[in-house]
Tab-separated table of N, CA and C in Angstrom:
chain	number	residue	atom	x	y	z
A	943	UNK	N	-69.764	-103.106	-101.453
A	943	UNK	CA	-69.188	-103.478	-102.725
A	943	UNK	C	-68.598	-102.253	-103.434
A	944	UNK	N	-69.131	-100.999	-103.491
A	944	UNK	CA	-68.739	-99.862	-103.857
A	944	UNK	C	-67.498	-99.421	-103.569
A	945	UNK	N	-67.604	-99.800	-102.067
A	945	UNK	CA	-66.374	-99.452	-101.546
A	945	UNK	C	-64.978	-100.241	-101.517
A	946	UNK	N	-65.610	-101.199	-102.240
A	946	UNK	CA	-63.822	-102.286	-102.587
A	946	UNK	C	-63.824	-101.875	-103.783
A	947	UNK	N	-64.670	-101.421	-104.842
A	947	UNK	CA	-63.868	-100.969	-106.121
A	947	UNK	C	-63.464	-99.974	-105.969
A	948	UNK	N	-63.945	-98.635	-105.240
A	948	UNK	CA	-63.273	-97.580	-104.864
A	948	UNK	C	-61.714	-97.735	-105.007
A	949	UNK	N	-61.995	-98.516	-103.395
A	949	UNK	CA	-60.198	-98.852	-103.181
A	949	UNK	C	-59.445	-99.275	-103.895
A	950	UNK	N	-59.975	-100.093	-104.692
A	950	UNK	CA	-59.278	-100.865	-106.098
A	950	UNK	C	-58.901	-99.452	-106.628
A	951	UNK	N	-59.775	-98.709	-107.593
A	951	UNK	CA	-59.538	-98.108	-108.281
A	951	UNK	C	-58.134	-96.343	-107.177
A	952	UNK	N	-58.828	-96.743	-106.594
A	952	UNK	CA	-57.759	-95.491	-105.903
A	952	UNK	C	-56.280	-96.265	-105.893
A	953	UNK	N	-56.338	-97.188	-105.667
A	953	UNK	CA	-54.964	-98.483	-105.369
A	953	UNK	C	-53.945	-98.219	-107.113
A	954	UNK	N	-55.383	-99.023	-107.843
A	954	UNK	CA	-54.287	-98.694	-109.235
A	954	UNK	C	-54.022	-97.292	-109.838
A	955	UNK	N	-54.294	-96.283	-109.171
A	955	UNK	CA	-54.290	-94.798	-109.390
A	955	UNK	C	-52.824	-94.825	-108.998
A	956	UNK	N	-52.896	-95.052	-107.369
A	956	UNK	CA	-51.672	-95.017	-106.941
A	956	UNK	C	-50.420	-95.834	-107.937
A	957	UNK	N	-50.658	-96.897	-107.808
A	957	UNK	CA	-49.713	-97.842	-108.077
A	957	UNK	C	-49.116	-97.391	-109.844
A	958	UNK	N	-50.164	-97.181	-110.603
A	958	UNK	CA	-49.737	-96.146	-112.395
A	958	UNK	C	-49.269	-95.445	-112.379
A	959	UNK	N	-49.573	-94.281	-111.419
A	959	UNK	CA	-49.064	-93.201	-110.669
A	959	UNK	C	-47.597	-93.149	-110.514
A	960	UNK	N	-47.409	-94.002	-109.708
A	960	UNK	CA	-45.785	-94.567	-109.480
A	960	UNK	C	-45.368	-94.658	-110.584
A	961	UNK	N	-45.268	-95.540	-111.203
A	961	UNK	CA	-44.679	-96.233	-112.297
A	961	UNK	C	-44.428	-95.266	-113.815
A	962	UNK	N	-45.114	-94.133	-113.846
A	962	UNK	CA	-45.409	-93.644	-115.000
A	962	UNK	C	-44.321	-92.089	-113.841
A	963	UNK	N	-43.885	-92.266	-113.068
A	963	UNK	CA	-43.127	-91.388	-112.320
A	963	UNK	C	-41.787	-92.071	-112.066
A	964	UNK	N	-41.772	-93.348	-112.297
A	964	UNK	CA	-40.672	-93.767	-112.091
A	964	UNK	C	-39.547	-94.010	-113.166
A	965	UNK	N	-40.974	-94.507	-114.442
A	965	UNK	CA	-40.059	-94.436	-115.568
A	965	UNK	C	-39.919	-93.190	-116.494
A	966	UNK	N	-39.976	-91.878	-116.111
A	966	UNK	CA	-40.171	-90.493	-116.550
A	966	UNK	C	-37.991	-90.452	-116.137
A	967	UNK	N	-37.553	-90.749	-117.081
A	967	UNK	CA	-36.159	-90.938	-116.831
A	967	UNK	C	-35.832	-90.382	-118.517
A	968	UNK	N	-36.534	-89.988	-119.243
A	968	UNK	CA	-36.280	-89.040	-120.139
A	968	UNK	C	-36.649	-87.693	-120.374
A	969	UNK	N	-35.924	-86.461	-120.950
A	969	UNK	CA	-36.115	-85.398	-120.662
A	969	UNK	C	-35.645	-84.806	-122.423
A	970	UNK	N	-36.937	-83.768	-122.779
A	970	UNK	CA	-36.175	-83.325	-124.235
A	970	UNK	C	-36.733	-81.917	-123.568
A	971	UNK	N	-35.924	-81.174	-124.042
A	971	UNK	CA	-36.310	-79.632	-123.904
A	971	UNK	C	-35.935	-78.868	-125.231
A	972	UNK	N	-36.722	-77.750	-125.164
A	972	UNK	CA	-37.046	-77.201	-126.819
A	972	UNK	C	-36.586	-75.861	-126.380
A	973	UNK	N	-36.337	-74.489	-126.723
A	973	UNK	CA	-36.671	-73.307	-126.493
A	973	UNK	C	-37.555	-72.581	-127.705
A	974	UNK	N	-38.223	-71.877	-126.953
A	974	UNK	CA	-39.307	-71.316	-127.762
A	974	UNK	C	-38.834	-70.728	-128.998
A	975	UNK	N	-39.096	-70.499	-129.829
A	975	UNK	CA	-38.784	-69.691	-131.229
A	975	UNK	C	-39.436	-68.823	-132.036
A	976	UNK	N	-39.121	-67.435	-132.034
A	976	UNK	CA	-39.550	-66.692	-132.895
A	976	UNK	C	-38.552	-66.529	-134.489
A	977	UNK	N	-40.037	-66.121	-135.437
A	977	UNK	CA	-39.291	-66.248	-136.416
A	977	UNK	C	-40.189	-65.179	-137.401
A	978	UNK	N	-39.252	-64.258	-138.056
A	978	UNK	CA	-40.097	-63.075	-138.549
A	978	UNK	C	-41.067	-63.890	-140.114
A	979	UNK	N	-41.791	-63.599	-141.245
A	979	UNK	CA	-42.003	-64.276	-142.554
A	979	UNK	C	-40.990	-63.616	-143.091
A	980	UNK	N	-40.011	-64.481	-143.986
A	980	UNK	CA	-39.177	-64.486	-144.775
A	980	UNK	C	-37.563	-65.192	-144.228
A	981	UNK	N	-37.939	-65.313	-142.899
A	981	UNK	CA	-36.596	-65.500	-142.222
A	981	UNK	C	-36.842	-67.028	-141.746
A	982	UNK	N	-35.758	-67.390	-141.526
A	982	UNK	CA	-35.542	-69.141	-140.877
A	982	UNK	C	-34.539	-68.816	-138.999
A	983	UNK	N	-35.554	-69.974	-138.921
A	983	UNK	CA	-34.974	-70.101	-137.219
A	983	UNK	C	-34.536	-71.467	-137.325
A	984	UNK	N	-33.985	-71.461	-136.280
A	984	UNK	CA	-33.298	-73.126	-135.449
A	984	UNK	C	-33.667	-73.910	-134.708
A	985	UNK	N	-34.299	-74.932	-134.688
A	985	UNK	CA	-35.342	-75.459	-133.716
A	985	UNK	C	-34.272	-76.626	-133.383
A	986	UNK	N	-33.520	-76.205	-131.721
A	986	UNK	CA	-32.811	-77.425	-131.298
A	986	UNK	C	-33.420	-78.341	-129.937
A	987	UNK	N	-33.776	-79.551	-130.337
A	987	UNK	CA	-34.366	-80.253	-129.218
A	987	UNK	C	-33.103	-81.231	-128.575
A	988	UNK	N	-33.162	-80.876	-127.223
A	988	UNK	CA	-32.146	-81.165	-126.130
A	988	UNK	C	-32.531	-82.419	-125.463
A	989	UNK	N	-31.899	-83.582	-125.218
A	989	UNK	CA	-31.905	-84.553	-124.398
A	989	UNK	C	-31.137	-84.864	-123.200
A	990	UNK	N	-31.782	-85.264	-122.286
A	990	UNK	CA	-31.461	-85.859	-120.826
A	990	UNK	C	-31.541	-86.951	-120.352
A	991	UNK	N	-31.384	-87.724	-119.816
A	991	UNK	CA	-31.530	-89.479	-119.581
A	991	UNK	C	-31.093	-89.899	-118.679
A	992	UNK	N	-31.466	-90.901	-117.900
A	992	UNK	CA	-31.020	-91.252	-116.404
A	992	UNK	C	-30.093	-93.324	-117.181
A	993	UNK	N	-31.026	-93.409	-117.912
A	993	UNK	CA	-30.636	-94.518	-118.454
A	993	UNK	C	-30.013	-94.649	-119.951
A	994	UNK	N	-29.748	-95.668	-120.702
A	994	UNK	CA	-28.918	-95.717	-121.954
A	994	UNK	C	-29.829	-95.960	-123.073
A	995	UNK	N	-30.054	-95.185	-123.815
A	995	UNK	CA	-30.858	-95.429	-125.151
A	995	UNK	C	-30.075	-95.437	-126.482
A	996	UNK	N	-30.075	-96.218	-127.474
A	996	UNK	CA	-29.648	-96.578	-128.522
A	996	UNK	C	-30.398	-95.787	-129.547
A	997	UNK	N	-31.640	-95.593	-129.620
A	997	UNK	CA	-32.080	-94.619	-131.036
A	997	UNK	C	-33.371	-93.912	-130.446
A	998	UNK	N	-34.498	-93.601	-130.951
A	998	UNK	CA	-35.744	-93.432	-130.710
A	998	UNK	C	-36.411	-93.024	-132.177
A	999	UNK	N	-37.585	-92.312	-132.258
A	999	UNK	CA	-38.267	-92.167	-133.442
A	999	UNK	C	-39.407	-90.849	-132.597
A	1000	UNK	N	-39.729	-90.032	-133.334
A	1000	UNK	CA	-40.911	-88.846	-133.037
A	1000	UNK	C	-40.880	-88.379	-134.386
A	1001	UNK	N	-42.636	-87.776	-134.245
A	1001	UNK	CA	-43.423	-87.049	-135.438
A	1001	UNK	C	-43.158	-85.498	-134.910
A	1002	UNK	N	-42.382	-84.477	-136.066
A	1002	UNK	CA	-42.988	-83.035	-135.775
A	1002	UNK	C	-44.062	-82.240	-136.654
A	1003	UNK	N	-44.909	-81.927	-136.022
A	1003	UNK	CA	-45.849	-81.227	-136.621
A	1003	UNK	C	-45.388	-79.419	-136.610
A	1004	UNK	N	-45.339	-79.201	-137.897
A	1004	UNK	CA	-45.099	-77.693	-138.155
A	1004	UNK	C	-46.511	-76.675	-138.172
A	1005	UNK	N	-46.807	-75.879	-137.784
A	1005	UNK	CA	-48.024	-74.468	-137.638
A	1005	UNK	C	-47.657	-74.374	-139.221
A	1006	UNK	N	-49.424	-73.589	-139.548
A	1006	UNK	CA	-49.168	-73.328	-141.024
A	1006	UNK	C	-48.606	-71.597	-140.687
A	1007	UNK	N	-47.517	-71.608	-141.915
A	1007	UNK	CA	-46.856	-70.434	-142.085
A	1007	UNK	C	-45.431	-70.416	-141.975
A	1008	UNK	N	-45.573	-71.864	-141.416
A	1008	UNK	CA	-44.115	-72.850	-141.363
A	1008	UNK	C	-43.707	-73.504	-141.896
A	1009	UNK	N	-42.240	-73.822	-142.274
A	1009	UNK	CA	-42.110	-74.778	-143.149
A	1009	UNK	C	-40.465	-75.511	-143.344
A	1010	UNK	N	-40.346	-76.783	-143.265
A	1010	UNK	CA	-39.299	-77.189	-143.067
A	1010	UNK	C	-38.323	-77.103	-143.435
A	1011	UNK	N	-36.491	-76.360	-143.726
A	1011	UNK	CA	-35.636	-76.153	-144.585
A	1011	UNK	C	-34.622	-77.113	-144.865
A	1012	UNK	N	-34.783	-77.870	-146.215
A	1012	UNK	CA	-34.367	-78.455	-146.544
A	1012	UNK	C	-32.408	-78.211	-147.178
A	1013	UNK	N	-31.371	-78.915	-146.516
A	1013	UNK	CA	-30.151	-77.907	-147.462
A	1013	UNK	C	-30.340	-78.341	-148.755
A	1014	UNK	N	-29.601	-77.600	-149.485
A	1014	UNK	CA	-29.979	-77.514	-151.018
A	1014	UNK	C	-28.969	-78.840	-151.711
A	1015	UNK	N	-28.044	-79.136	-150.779
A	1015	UNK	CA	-27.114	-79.842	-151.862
A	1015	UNK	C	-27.526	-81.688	-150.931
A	1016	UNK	N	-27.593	-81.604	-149.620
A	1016	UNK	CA	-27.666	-83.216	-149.250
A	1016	UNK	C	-29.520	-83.393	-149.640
A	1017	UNK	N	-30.035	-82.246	-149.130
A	1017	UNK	CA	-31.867	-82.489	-149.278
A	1017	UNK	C	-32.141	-83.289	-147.883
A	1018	UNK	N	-31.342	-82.579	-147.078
A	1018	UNK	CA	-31.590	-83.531	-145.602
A	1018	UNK	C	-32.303	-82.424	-144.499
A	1019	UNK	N	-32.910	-82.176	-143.905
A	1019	UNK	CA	-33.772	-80.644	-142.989
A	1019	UNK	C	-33.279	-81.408	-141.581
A	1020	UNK	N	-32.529	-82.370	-141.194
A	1020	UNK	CA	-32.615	-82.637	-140.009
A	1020	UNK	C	-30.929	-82.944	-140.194
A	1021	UNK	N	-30.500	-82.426	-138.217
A	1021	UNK	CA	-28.984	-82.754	-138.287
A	1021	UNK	C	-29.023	-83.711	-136.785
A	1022	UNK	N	-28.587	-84.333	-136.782
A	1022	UNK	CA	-28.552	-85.326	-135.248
A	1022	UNK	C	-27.342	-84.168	-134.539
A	1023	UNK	N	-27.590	-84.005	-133.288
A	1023	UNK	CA	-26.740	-83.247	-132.590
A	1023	UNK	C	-25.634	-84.142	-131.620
A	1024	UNK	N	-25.035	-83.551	-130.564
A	1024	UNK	CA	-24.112	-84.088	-129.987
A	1024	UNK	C	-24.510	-85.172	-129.394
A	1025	UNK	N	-25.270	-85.702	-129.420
A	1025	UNK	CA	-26.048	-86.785	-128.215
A	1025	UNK	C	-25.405	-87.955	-129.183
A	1026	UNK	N	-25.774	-87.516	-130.593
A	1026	UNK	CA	-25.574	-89.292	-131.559
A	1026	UNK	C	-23.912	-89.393	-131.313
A	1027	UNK	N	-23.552	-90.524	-131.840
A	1027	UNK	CA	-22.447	-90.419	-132.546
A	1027	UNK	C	-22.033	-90.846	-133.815
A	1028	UNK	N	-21.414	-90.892	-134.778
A	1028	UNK	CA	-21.278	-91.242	-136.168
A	1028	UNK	C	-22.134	-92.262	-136.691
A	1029	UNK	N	-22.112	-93.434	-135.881
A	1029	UNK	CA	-22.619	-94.711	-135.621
A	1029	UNK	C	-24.232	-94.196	-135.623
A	1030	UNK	N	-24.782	-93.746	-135.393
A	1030	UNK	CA	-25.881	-93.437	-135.203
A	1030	UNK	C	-26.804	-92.896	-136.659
A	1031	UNK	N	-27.722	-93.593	-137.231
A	1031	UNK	CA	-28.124	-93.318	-138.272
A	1031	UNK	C	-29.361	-93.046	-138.489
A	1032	UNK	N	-29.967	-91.423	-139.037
A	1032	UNK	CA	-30.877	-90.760	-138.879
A	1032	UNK	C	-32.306	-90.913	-140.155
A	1033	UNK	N	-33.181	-90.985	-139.665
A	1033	UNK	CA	-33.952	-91.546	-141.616
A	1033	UNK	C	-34.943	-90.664	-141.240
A	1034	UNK	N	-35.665	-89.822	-142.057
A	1034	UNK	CA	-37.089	-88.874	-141.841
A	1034	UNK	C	-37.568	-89.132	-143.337
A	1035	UNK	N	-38.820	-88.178	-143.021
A	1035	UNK	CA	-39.799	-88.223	-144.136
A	1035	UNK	C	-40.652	-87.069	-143.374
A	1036	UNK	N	-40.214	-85.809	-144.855
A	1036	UNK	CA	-41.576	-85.305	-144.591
A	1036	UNK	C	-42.928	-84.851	-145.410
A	1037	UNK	N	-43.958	-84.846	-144.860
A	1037	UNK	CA	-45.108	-84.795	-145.844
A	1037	UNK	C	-45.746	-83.503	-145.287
A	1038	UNK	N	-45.552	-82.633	-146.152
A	1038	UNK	CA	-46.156	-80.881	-146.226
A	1038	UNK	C	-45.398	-80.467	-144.983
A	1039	UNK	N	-46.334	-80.400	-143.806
A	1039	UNK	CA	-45.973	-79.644	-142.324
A	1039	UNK	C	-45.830	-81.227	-141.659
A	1040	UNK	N	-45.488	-82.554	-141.850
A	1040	UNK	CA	-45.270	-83.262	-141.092
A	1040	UNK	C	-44.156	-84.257	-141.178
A	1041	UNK	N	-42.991	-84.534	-140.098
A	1041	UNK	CA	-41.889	-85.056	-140.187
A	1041	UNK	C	-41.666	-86.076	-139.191
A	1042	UNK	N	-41.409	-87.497	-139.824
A	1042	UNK	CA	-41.222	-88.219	-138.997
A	1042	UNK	C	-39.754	-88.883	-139.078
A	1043	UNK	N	-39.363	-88.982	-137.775
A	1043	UNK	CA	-37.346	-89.246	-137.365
A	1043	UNK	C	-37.341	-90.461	-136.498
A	1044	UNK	N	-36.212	-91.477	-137.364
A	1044	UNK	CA	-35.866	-92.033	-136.840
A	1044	UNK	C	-34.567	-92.346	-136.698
A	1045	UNK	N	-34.364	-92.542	-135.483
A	1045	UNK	CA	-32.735	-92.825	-135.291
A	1045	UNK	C	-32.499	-94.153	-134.709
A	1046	UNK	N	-31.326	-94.598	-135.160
A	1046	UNK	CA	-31.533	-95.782	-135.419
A	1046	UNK	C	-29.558	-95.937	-134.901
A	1047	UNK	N	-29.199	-97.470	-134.031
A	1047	UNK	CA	-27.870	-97.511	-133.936
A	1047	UNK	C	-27.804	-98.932	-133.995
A	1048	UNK	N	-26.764	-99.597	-134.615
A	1048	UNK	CA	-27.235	-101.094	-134.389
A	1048	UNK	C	-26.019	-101.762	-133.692
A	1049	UNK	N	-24.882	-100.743	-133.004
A	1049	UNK	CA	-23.753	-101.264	-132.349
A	1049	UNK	C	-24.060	-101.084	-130.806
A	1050	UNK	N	-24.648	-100.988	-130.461
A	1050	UNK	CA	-25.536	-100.837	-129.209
A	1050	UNK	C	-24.522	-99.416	-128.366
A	1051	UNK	N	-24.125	-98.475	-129.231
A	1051	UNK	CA	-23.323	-96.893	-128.457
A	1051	UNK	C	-24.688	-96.493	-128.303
A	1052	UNK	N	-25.148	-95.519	-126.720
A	1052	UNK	CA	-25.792	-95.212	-126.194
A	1052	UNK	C	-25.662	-93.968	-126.963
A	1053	UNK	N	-27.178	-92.579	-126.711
A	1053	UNK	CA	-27.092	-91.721	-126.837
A	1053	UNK	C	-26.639	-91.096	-125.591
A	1054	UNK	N	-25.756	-89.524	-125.678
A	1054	UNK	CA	-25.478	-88.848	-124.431
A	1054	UNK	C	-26.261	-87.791	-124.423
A	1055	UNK	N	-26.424	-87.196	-123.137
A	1055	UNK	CA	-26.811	-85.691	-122.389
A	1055	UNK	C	-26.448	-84.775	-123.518
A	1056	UNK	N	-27.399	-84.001	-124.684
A	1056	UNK	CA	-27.158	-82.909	-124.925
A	1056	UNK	C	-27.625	-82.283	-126.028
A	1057	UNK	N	-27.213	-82.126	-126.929
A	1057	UNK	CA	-28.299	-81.736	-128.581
A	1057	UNK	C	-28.506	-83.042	-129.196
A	1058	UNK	N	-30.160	-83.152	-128.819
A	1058	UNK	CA	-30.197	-84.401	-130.211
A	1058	UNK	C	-30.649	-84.287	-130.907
A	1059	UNK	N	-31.076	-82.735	-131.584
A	1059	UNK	CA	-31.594	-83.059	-132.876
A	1059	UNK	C	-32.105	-81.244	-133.374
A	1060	UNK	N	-31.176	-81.341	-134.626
A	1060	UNK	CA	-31.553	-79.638	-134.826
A	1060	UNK	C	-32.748	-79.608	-136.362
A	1061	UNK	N	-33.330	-78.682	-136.663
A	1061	UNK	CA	-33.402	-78.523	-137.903
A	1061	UNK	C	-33.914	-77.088	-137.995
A	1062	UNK	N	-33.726	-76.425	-138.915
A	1062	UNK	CA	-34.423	-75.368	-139.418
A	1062	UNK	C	-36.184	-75.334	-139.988
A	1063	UNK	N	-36.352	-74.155	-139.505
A	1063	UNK	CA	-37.937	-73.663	-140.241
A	1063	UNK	C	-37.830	-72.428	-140.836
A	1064	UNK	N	-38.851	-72.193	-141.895
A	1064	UNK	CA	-39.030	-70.689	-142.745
A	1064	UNK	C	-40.610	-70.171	-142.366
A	1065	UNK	N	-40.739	-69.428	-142.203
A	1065	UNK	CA	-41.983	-68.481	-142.044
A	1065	UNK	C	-42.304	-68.097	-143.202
A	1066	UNK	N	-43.460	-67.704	-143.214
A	1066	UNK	CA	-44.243	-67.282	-144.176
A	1066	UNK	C	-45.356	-66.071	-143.749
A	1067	UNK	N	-46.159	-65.598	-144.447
A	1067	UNK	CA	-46.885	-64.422	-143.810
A	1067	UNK	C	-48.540	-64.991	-143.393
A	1068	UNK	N	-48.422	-66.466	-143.769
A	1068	UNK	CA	-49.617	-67.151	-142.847
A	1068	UNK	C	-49.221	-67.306	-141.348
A	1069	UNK	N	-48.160	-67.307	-140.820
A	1069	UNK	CA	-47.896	-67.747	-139.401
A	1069	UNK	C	-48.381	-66.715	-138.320
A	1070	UNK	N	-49.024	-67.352	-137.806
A	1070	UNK	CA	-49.604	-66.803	-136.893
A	1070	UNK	C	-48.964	-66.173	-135.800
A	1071	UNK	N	-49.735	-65.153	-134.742
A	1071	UNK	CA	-48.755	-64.483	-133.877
A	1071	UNK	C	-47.671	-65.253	-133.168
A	1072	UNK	N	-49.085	-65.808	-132.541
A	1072	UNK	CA	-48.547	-67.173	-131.563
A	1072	UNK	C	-48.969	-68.630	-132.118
A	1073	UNK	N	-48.530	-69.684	-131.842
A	1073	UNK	CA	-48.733	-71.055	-132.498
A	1073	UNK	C	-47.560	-71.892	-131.794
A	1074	UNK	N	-47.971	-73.399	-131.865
A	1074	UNK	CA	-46.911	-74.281	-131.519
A	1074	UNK	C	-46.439	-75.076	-132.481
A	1075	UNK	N	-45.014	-75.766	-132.518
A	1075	UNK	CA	-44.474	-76.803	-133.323
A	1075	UNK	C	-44.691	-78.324	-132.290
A	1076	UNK	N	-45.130	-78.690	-132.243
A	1076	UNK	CA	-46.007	-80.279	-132.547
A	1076	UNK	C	-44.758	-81.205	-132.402
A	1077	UNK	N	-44.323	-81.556	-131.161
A	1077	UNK	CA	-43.426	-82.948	-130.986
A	1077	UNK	C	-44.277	-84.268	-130.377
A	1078	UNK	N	-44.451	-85.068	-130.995
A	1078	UNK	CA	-45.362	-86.336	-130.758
A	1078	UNK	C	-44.803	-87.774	-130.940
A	1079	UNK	N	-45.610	-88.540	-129.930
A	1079	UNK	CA	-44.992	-89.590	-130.525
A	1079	UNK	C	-43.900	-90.044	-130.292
A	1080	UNK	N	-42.838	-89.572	-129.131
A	1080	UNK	CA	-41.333	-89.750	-129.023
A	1080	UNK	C	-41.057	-91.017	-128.725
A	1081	UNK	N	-39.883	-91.826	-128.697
A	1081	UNK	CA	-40.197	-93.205	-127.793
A	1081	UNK	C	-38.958	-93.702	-128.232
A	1082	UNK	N	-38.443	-93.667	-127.625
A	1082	UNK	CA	-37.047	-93.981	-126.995
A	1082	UNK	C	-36.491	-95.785	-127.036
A	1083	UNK	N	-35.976	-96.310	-127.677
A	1083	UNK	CA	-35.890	-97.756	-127.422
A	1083	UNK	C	-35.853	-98.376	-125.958
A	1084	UNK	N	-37.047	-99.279	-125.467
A	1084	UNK	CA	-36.748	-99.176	-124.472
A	1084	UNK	C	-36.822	-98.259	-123.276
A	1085	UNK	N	-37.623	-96.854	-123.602
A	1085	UNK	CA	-37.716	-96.221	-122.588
A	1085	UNK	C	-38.891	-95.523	-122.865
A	1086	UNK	N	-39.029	-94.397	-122.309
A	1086	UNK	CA	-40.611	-93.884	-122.046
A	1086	UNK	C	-40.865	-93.486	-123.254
A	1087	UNK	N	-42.734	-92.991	-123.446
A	1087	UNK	CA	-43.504	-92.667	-124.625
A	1087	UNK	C	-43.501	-91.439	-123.825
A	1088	UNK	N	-43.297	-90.294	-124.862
A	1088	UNK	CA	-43.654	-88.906	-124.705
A	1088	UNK	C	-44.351	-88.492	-125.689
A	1089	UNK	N	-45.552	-88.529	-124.971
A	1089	UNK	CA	-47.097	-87.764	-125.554
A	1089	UNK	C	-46.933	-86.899	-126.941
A	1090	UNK	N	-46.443	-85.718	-126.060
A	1090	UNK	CA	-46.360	-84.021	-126.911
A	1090	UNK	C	-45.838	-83.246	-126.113
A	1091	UNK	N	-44.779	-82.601	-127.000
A	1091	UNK	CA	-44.462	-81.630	-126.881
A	1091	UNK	C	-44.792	-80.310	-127.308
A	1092	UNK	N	-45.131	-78.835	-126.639
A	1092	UNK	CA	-45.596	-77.856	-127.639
A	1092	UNK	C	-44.292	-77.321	-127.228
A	1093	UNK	N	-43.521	-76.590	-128.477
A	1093	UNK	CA	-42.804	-75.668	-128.917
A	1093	UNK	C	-43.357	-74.261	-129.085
A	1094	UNK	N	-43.309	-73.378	-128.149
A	1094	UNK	CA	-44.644	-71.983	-128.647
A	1094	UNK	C	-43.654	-71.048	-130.031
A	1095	UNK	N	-44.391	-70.849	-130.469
A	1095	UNK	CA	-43.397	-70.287	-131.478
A	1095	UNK	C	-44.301	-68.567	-131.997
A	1096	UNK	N	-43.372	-67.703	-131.925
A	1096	UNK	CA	-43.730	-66.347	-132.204
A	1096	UNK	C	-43.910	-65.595	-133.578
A	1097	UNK	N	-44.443	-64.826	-133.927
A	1097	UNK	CA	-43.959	-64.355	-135.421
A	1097	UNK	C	-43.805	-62.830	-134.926
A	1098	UNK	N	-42.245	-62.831	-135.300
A	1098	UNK	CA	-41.277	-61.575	-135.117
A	1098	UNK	C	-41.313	-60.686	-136.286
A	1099	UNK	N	-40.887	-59.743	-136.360
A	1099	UNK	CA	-40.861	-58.527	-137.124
A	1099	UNK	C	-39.648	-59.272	-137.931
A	1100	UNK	N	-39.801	-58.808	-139.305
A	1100	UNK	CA	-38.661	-58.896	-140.161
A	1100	UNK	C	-37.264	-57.722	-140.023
A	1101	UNK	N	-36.320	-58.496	-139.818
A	1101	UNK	CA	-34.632	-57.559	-139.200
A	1101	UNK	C	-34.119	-57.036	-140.575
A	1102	UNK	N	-34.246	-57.584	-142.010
A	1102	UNK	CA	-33.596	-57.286	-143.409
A	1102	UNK	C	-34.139	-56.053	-143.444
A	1103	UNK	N	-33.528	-55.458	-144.423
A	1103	UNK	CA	-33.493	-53.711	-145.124
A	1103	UNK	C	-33.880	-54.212	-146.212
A	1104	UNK	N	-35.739	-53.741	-146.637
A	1104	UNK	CA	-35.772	-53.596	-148.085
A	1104	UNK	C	-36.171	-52.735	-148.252
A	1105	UNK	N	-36.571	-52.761	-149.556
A	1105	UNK	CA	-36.666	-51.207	-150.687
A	1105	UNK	C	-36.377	-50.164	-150.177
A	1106	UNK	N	-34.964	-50.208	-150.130
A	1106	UNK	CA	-34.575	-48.608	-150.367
A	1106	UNK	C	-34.150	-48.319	-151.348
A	1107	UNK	N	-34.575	-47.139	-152.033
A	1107	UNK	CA	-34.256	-46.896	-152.895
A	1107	UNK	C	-33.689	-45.720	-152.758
A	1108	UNK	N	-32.762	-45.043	-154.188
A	1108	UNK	CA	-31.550	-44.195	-154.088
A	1108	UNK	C	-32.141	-43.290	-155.372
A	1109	UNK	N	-32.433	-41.573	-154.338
A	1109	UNK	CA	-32.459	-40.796	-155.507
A	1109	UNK	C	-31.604	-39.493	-155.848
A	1110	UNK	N	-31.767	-39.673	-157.562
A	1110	UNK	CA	-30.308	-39.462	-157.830
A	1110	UNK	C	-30.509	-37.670	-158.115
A	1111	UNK	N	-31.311	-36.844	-157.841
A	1111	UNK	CA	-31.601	-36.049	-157.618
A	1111	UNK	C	-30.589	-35.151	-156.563
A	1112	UNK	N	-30.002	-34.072	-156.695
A	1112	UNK	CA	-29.463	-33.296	-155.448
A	1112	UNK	C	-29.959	-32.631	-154.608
């Protein structure tokens, strides 16, 4: 008896196995980011696809010392990249270090191969050496759930010139 649930259980190993390999037909890629305190980086997440997706939705979680940059005149921290097209309509919300995106199309234009989604972050002098930015939750209409993503993210030396000062002494 042991040995038919075994097999069972080795069987549906296999058989999930498959399936969770077969529908792995989405691809986001991040590059790592350093960012000194006081300075803002670019956090662009890249898409790939074997099949046609219309919108999706994911949570980002920001490291403390991070923090999302909002522009000053729309109040929008997120830009849809080349993947959307006009048609394609973007809605977030974020609460402290957490942002949730949804994109949304209701003319059924597919997303394409390439930037789907930029936004800026600011450092602060809590950020840690090393730390990750937190992609969760992804899910694609219609196509696969992606767990998490870690983004490793660095804290770089500050590049600006301050206090110098000028003395007027000869």
């Amino acid at each position: 008896m042991k040995k038919i649930y075994s097999l069972f259980a080795l069987a549906m190993t296999l058989l999930l196995g498959g399936v969770a390999t077969a529908n792995a037909q989405e691809t986001l890629t991040v590059a790592p980011v350093t960012v000194a305190p006081g300075e803002q980086a670019q956090v662009v997440i890249n898409y790939e696809s074997t099949v046609e997706h219309y919108g999706f939705n994911m949570q980002i979680t920001l490291p403390e010392g991070l923090s999302f940059v909002e522009d000053e005149t729309t109040k929008v921290a997120f830009t849809l990249g080349s993947s959307a097209l006009p048609t394609h309509t973007l809605s977030s919300k974020i609460t402290d270090k957490n942002a949730r995106i949804i994109v949304i199309e209701l003319m059924k234009n597919p997303l394409s191969n390439g930037e789907l989604l930029s936004f800026n972050v600011i450092a602060d002098e809590n950020l840690a050496e090393n730390s990750d930015i937190v992609i969760s939750g992804v899910k694609f209409n219609g196509g696969q759930y992606l767990d998490e993503i870690k983004v490793p993210v660095t804290k770089g030396t500050p590049t600006g010139i301050n206090g110098i000062e000028a003395n007027s002494e000869k």
